[in-house]
């Protein structure tokens, strides 16, 4: 687990999400939380790990996320943590130098 910088992208209105291509050379590993994984896919960035209940994506979008994720964890909608909290815990497992959210 030698990844130094992790980028986590969560759900949100598309107009507030930045152009992530600017960070392509800075971020070693991307984690998508729920619809954030779809945003990473749409930005043509490789997803190391996607997580969430994926209640904010269509079946076709979920399939797109699966195809573009190295690892995926679909969790139940009823849970104690938010999707972004689960993504953050996963990022910490990689023992990164930095985490961008």
Short mmCIF file of C-alpha atoms in Angstrom, two decimals:
data_model
loop_
_atom_site.label_atom_id
_atom_site.label_comp_id
_atom_site.label_asym_id
_atom_site.label_seq_id
_atom_site.Cartn_x
_atom_site.Cartn_y
_atom_site.Cartn_z
CA UNK A 1 0.00 0.00 0.00
CA UNK A 2 2.45 2.55 -1.24
CA UNK A 3 -0.07 5.11 -2.46
CA UNK A 4 0.78 8.52 -1.09
CA UNK A 5 -2.12 10.76 -2.10
CA UNK A 6 -5.76 9.72 -2.22
CA UNK A 7 -8.65 11.65 -3.68
CA UNK A 8 -12.17 10.97 -2.43
CA UNK A 9 -15.11 12.18 -4.47
CA UNK A 10 -18.58 12.16 -2.97
CA UNK A 11 -22.01 12.93 -4.30
CA UNK A 12 -23.06 16.46 -4.96
CA UNK A 13 -24.44 18.70 -7.65
CA UNK A 14 -22.28 18.41 -10.76
CA UNK A 15 -21.84 22.17 -10.98
CA UNK A 16 -19.90 22.28 -7.68
CA UNK A 17 -17.54 19.45 -8.55
CA UNK A 18 -14.22 20.63 -10.01
CA UNK A 19 -12.46 19.42 -13.12
CA UNK A 20 -10.54 16.54 -11.58
CA UNK A 21 -8.18 16.27 -14.54
CA UNK A 22 -6.19 19.06 -12.83
CA UNK A 23 -5.38 16.59 -10.05
CA UNK A 24 -4.55 13.62 -12.27
CA UNK A 25 -0.81 13.98 -11.65
CA UNK A 26 -1.23 14.74 -7.92
CA UNK A 27 -3.62 11.98 -6.83
CA UNK A 28 -2.26 8.44 -6.84
CA UNK A 29 -5.51 6.69 -6.03
CA UNK A 30 -9.19 7.68 -6.43
CA UNK A 31 -12.06 6.55 -4.22
CA UNK A 32 -15.63 7.25 -5.26
CA UNK A 33 -18.44 7.45 -2.73
CA UNK A 34 -21.84 6.71 -4.26
CA UNK A 35 -22.51 9.12 -7.16
CA UNK A 36 -18.97 10.45 -6.76
CA UNK A 37 -17.78 7.19 -8.37
CA UNK A 38 -19.90 8.00 -11.41
CA UNK A 39 -18.36 11.47 -11.56
CA UNK A 40 -14.88 9.90 -11.56
CA UNK A 41 -15.95 7.60 -14.38
CA UNK A 42 -17.30 10.53 -16.37
CA UNK A 43 -13.95 12.30 -15.87
CA UNK A 44 -12.14 9.22 -17.26
CA UNK A 45 -10.23 8.61 -14.03
CA UNK A 46 -9.44 5.12 -12.77
CA UNK A 47 -11.27 4.25 -9.60
CA UNK A 48 -9.36 2.15 -7.09
CA UNK A 49 -12.36 1.71 -4.80
CA UNK A 50 -16.02 2.65 -5.07
CA UNK A 51 -18.38 2.41 -2.13
CA UNK A 52 -21.94 3.29 -1.29
CA UNK A 53 -25.53 2.22 -1.38
CA UNK A 54 -25.66 3.74 -4.88
CA UNK A 55 -29.22 4.92 -4.38
CA UNK A 56 -28.46 8.04 -6.42
CA UNK A 57 -27.49 6.25 -9.65
CA UNK A 58 -29.42 4.28 -12.24
CA UNK A 59 -28.83 0.60 -12.95
CA UNK A 60 -26.88 1.52 -16.10
CA UNK A 61 -24.77 4.04 -14.18
CA UNK A 62 -24.07 1.43 -11.50
CA UNK A 63 -22.86 -0.95 -14.19
CA UNK A 64 -20.61 1.79 -15.56
CA UNK A 65 -19.16 2.31 -12.05
CA UNK A 66 -18.57 -1.45 -11.66
CA UNK A 67 -16.73 -1.63 -14.97
CA UNK A 68 -14.47 1.28 -14.05
CA UNK A 69 -13.69 0.32 -10.44
CA UNK A 70 -10.88 -1.95 -9.38
CA UNK A 71 -12.79 -2.75 -6.17
CA UNK A 72 -16.39 -2.06 -5.25
CA UNK A 73 -18.35 -2.33 -2.01
CA UNK A 74 -22.12 -1.94 -2.31
CA UNK A 75 -23.49 -1.38 1.18
CA UNK A 76 -27.11 -1.41 2.42
CA UNK A 77 -28.98 1.89 2.46
CA UNK A 78 -29.72 1.39 6.17
CA UNK A 79 -26.35 1.76 7.88
CA UNK A 80 -24.72 3.67 10.72
CA UNK A 81 -22.18 5.51 8.53
CA UNK A 82 -22.54 7.71 5.50
CA UNK A 83 -21.02 6.63 2.20
CA UNK A 84 -18.35 9.30 2.53
CA UNK A 85 -17.42 8.06 6.03
CA UNK A 86 -16.96 4.56 4.66
CA UNK A 87 -14.81 5.96 1.83
CA UNK A 88 -12.68 7.89 4.32
CA UNK A 89 -12.12 4.79 6.46
CA UNK A 90 -11.08 2.89 3.34
CA UNK A 91 -8.66 5.68 2.39
CA UNK A 92 -7.06 5.57 5.85
CA UNK A 93 -6.41 1.83 5.39
CA UNK A 94 -4.02 2.76 2.57
CA UNK A 95 -1.98 4.85 5.03
CA UNK A 96 -1.66 7.81 2.69
CA UNK A 97 0.42 10.89 3.12
CA UNK A 98 -2.52 13.09 2.04
CA UNK A 99 -6.24 12.74 1.44
CA UNK A 100 -8.12 15.22 -0.71
CA UNK A 101 -11.90 15.35 -0.52
#
